[in-house]
Amino acid sequence: AVEHLQLKHAVITSVTRDDLPDGGAAHFVRTIERIRKRCPGVSVEFLVPDFKGSPAALRQVCDSGPEVFGHNLETVSRLYPLVRPGAVYKRSLQILEYAAGRGLVAKSGLMLGLGETECEVLEAIRDLGRAGCLSLTLGQYLPPSADHLPVARYISPQEFEQWAQIARSAGFKSVAAG
């Protein structure tokens, strides 16, 4: 698809692959290898799961050399057990810190509208900055099904712009909010 569409930048993501021993790390590596071989010059961004904290899986993906390493924090610390059962807030930050420490551009995202407070969003932004994250997306939470958490509130475009300004002031080089 990258070749057919003549893309200049490809974002590669997957569902969490807890069914695989490496959490799907080898799939990411094979994908970037094929893109590099067939489409030299295309930049690659990975959006990865937490690999259940596996250092080997994380190292394997980072060693493949994506231009951008993405792992979404998704929400604030207090809401993690409710929004991301099975995931760990600090582990997600450690994954981003590891990638940034390897010289990769670390990117993350937060969903707003789940019932988080302003102070909690500020704390999450600061935590991401301390982890070495340079790129941040802030988006409106929308439940994927009726079985998921309902929207606690809708964020106005003005509030998203305020959050974008706060993130840029905190040192993020790239911010998309809306």
mmCIF file of C-alpha atoms in Angstrom:
data_model
loop_
_atom_site.group_PDB
_atom_site.id
_atom_site.type_symbol
_atom_site.label_atom_id
_atom_site.label_comp_id
_atom_site.label_asym_id
_atom_site.label_seq_id
_atom_site.Cartn_x
_atom_site.Cartn_y
_atom_site.Cartn_z
ATOM 1 C CA ALA A 1 0.000 0.000 0.000
ATOM 2 C CA VAL A 2 2.856 2.411 0.806
ATOM 3 C CA GLU A 3 4.310 1.888 -2.669
ATOM 4 C CA HIS A 4 0.959 1.930 -4.493
ATOM 5 C CA LEU A 5 -0.172 5.138 -2.788
ATOM 6 C CA GLN A 6 3.263 6.744 -3.222
ATOM 7 C CA LEU A 7 3.325 7.760 0.416
ATOM 8 C CA LYS A 8 6.117 9.880 1.845
ATOM 9 C CA HIS A 9 5.289 8.956 5.468
ATOM 10 C CA ALA A 10 3.661 5.743 6.707
ATOM 11 C CA VAL A 11 2.100 5.233 10.130
ATOM 12 C CA ILE A 12 2.126 1.574 11.139
ATOM 13 C CA THR A 13 -0.053 0.437 14.019
ATOM 14 C CA SER A 14 -1.758 -2.713 15.210
ATOM 15 C CA VAL A 15 -4.118 -4.005 17.789
ATOM 16 C CA THR A 16 -2.450 -5.288 20.942
ATOM 17 C CA ARG A 17 -1.044 -8.732 20.150
ATOM 18 C CA ASP A 18 -0.903 -10.340 23.572
ATOM 19 C CA ASP A 19 -1.448 -13.666 21.784
ATOM 20 C CA LEU A 20 2.110 -13.510 20.393
ATOM 21 C CA PRO A 21 5.174 -14.152 22.562
ATOM 22 C CA ASP A 22 6.839 -10.925 21.376
ATOM 23 C CA GLY A 23 3.630 -8.874 21.431
ATOM 24 C CA GLY A 24 3.899 -8.381 17.682
ATOM 25 C CA ALA A 25 7.336 -6.749 17.699
ATOM 26 C CA ALA A 26 8.593 -8.940 14.852
ATOM 27 C CA HIS A 27 5.668 -7.820 12.686
ATOM 28 C CA PHE A 28 6.670 -4.186 13.141
ATOM 29 C CA VAL A 29 10.286 -5.009 12.272
ATOM 30 C CA ARG A 30 9.349 -6.997 9.141
ATOM 31 C CA THR A 31 7.044 -4.199 8.032
ATOM 32 C CA ILE A 32 9.692 -1.490 8.288
ATOM 33 C CA GLU A 33 12.221 -3.739 6.532
ATOM 34 C CA ARG A 34 9.846 -4.217 3.598
ATOM 35 C CA ILE A 35 9.009 -0.524 3.399
ATOM 36 C CA ARG A 36 12.707 0.408 3.440
ATOM 37 C CA LYS A 37 13.444 -2.149 0.692
ATOM 38 C CA ARG A 38 10.545 -1.293 -1.616
ATOM 39 C CA CYS A 39 10.154 2.423 -0.898
ATOM 40 C CA PRO A 40 13.471 4.024 0.033
ATOM 41 C CA GLY A 41 13.031 7.490 1.461
ATOM 42 C CA VAL A 42 9.622 6.860 3.022
ATOM 43 C CA SER A 43 9.651 7.835 6.687
ATOM 44 C CA VAL A 44 8.036 5.392 9.086
ATOM 45 C CA GLU A 45 6.119 6.048 12.272
ATOM 46 C CA PHE A 46 5.223 3.189 14.580
ATOM 47 C CA LEU A 47 2.297 3.365 16.983
ATOM 48 C CA VAL A 48 2.937 0.408 19.237
ATOM 49 C CA PRO A 49 1.281 -1.343 22.181
ATOM 50 C CA ASP A 50 3.149 -1.671 25.465
ATOM 51 C CA PHE A 51 4.419 -5.203 24.700
ATOM 52 C CA LYS A 52 3.540 -5.931 28.349
ATOM 53 C CA GLY A 53 6.768 -4.170 29.229
ATOM 54 C CA SER A 54 9.016 -6.663 27.410
ATOM 55 C CA PRO A 55 12.480 -5.081 27.113
ATOM 56 C CA ALA A 56 13.395 -7.471 24.269
ATOM 57 C CA ALA A 57 10.330 -6.553 22.190
ATOM 58 C CA LEU A 58 10.840 -2.863 22.814
ATOM 59 C CA ARG A 59 14.535 -3.043 21.918
ATOM 60 C CA GLN A 60 13.740 -4.974 18.727
ATOM 61 C CA VAL A 61 11.248 -2.346 17.558
ATOM 62 C CA CYS A 62 13.530 0.579 18.446
ATOM 63 C CA ASP A 63 16.493 -1.087 16.725
ATOM 64 C CA SER A 64 14.513 -1.185 13.468
ATOM 65 C CA GLY A 65 14.873 2.611 13.325
ATOM 66 C CA PRO A 66 11.486 4.198 12.783
ATOM 67 C CA GLU A 67 11.614 7.970 12.336
ATOM 68 C CA VAL A 68 8.821 8.322 14.912
ATOM 69 C CA PHE A 69 8.090 6.001 17.830
ATOM 70 C CA GLY A 70 4.520 6.378 19.049
ATOM 71 C CA HIS A 71 2.872 4.916 22.097
ATOM 72 C CA ASN A 72 -0.324 6.523 23.349
ATOM 73 C CA LEU A 73 -0.657 7.257 27.037
ATOM 74 C CA GLU A 74 -4.398 7.647 26.273
ATOM 75 C CA THR A 75 -5.537 9.078 29.603
ATOM 76 C CA VAL A 76 -4.513 10.429 32.987
ATOM 77 C CA SER A 77 -3.077 8.272 35.756
ATOM 78 C CA ARG A 78 -6.257 8.111 37.882
ATOM 79 C CA LEU A 79 -8.374 6.825 34.992
ATOM 80 C CA TYR A 80 -5.856 4.250 33.724
ATOM 81 C CA PRO A 81 -7.346 1.200 35.465
ATOM 82 C CA LEU A 82 -10.794 2.119 34.143
ATOM 83 C CA VAL A 83 -9.821 3.150 30.607
ATOM 84 C CA ARG A 84 -6.853 0.828 30.003
ATOM 85 C CA PRO A 85 -7.303 -2.285 32.128
ATOM 86 C CA GLY A 86 -4.206 -4.424 31.821
ATOM 87 C CA ALA A 87 -2.005 -1.441 30.987
ATOM 88 C CA VAL A 88 0.140 0.486 33.440
ATOM 89 C CA TYR A 89 0.561 4.286 33.342
ATOM 90 C CA LYS A 90 4.187 4.264 34.508
ATOM 91 C CA ARG A 91 5.064 1.440 32.111
ATOM 92 C CA SER A 92 3.753 3.481 29.180
ATOM 93 C CA LEU A 93 5.900 6.418 30.271
ATOM 94 C CA GLN A 94 8.930 4.116 30.599
ATOM 95 C CA ILE A 95 8.383 2.825 27.051
ATOM 96 C CA LEU A 96 8.387 6.365 25.687
ATOM 97 C CA GLU A 97 11.416 7.275 27.787
ATOM 98 C CA TYR A 98 13.306 4.259 26.465
ATOM 99 C CA ALA A 99 12.550 5.169 22.828
ATOM 100 C CA ALA A 100 13.496 8.817 23.372
ATOM 101 C CA GLY A 101 16.694 7.703 25.088
ATOM 102 C CA ARG A 102 17.546 5.707 21.978
ATOM 103 C CA GLY A 103 17.351 8.908 19.923
ATOM 104 C CA LEU A 104 13.939 8.258 18.397
ATOM 105 C CA VAL A 105 11.281 10.959 18.145
ATOM 106 C CA ALA A 106 8.799 9.905 20.834
ATOM 107 C CA LYS A 107 5.126 10.666 20.218
ATOM 108 C CA SER A 108 2.080 10.084 22.384
ATOM 109 C CA GLY A 109 -1.595 10.909 22.566
ATOM 110 C CA LEU A 110 -4.209 11.717 25.168
ATOM 111 C CA MET A 111 -7.974 11.439 24.890
ATOM 112 C CA LEU A 112 -9.928 14.153 26.665
ATOM 113 C CA GLY A 113 -13.531 13.984 27.793
ATOM 114 C CA LEU A 114 -13.300 10.933 30.063
ATOM 115 C CA GLY A 115 -13.756 12.859 33.316
ATOM 116 C CA GLU A 116 -10.163 14.000 33.849
ATOM 117 C CA THR A 117 -9.467 17.245 35.677
ATOM 118 C CA GLU A 118 -7.333 20.130 34.414
ATOM 119 C CA CYS A 119 -4.669 19.317 37.009
ATOM 120 C CA GLU A 120 -4.576 15.693 35.867
ATOM 121 C CA VAL A 121 -4.139 16.689 32.210
ATOM 122 C CA LEU A 122 -1.328 19.060 33.189
ATOM 123 C CA GLU A 123 0.327 16.268 35.150
ATOM 124 C CA ALA A 124 0.076 13.872 32.185
ATOM 125 C CA ILE A 125 1.566 16.497 29.846
ATOM 126 C CA ARG A 126 4.424 17.070 32.289
ATOM 127 C CA ASP A 127 4.967 13.310 32.690
ATOM 128 C CA LEU A 128 5.175 12.898 28.910
ATOM 129 C CA GLY A 129 7.616 15.787 28.658
ATOM 130 C CA ARG A 130 9.827 14.280 31.373
ATOM 131 C CA ALA A 131 9.754 10.984 29.455
ATOM 132 C CA GLY A 132 11.281 12.767 26.447
ATOM 133 C CA CYS A 133 8.165 12.940 24.337
ATOM 134 C CA LEU A 134 8.482 15.592 21.601
ATOM 135 C CA SER A 135 5.182 15.134 19.797
ATOM 136 C CA LEU A 136 1.688 15.096 21.300
ATOM 137 C CA THR A 137 -1.839 14.619 20.052
ATOM 138 C CA LEU A 138 -4.868 15.607 22.115
ATOM 139 C CA GLY A 139 -8.238 14.372 20.919
ATOM 140 C CA GLN A 140 -11.848 14.021 21.955
ATOM 141 C CA TYR A 141 -12.734 10.677 23.471
ATOM 142 C CA LEU A 142 -15.538 8.949 21.598
ATOM 143 C CA PRO A 143 -16.694 5.519 22.765
ATOM 144 C CA PRO A 144 -16.108 2.838 20.121
ATOM 145 C CA SER A 145 -19.242 0.974 21.222
ATOM 146 C CA ALA A 146 -22.137 1.159 23.654
ATOM 147 C CA ASP A 147 -20.169 -1.193 25.922
ATOM 148 C CA HIS A 148 -17.412 1.370 26.465
ATOM 149 C CA LEU A 149 -17.281 4.302 28.853
ATOM 150 C CA PRO A 150 -19.609 7.157 27.929
ATOM 151 C CA VAL A 151 -18.274 10.614 27.107
ATOM 152 C CA ALA A 152 -18.080 12.653 30.313
ATOM 153 C CA ARG A 153 -17.923 15.928 28.380
ATOM 154 C CA TYR A 154 -17.125 17.347 24.982
ATOM 155 C CA ILE A 155 -14.101 19.603 24.711
ATOM 156 C CA SER A 156 -14.547 22.872 22.832
ATOM 157 C CA PRO A 157 -12.196 23.887 20.001
ATOM 158 C CA GLN A 158 -11.050 26.807 22.178
ATOM 159 C CA GLU A 159 -10.121 24.494 25.040
ATOM 160 C CA PHE A 160 -8.214 22.217 22.660
ATOM 161 C CA GLU A 161 -6.278 25.267 21.438
ATOM 162 C CA GLN A 162 -5.483 26.203 25.050
ATOM 163 C CA TRP A 163 -4.167 22.695 25.698
ATOM 164 C CA ALA A 164 -2.081 22.882 22.518
ATOM 165 C CA GLN A 165 -0.532 26.151 23.709
ATOM 166 C CA ILE A 166 0.187 24.660 27.132
ATOM 167 C CA ALA A 167 1.866 21.628 25.532
ATOM 168 C CA ARG A 168 3.980 23.809 23.247
ATOM 169 C CA SER A 169 4.983 25.922 26.258
ATOM 170 C CA ALA A 170 5.981 22.698 28.020
ATOM 171 C CA GLY A 171 8.477 21.981 25.231
ATOM 172 C CA PHE A 172 6.583 19.767 22.781
ATOM 173 C CA LYS A 173 7.853 20.387 19.238
ATOM 174 C CA SER A 174 4.718 19.135 17.527
ATOM 175 C CA VAL A 175 1.176 19.323 18.904
ATOM 176 C CA ALA A 176 -2.113 18.435 17.232
ATOM 177 C CA ALA A 177 -5.231 19.108 19.303
ATOM 178 C CA GLY A 178 -8.853 18.905 18.328
#
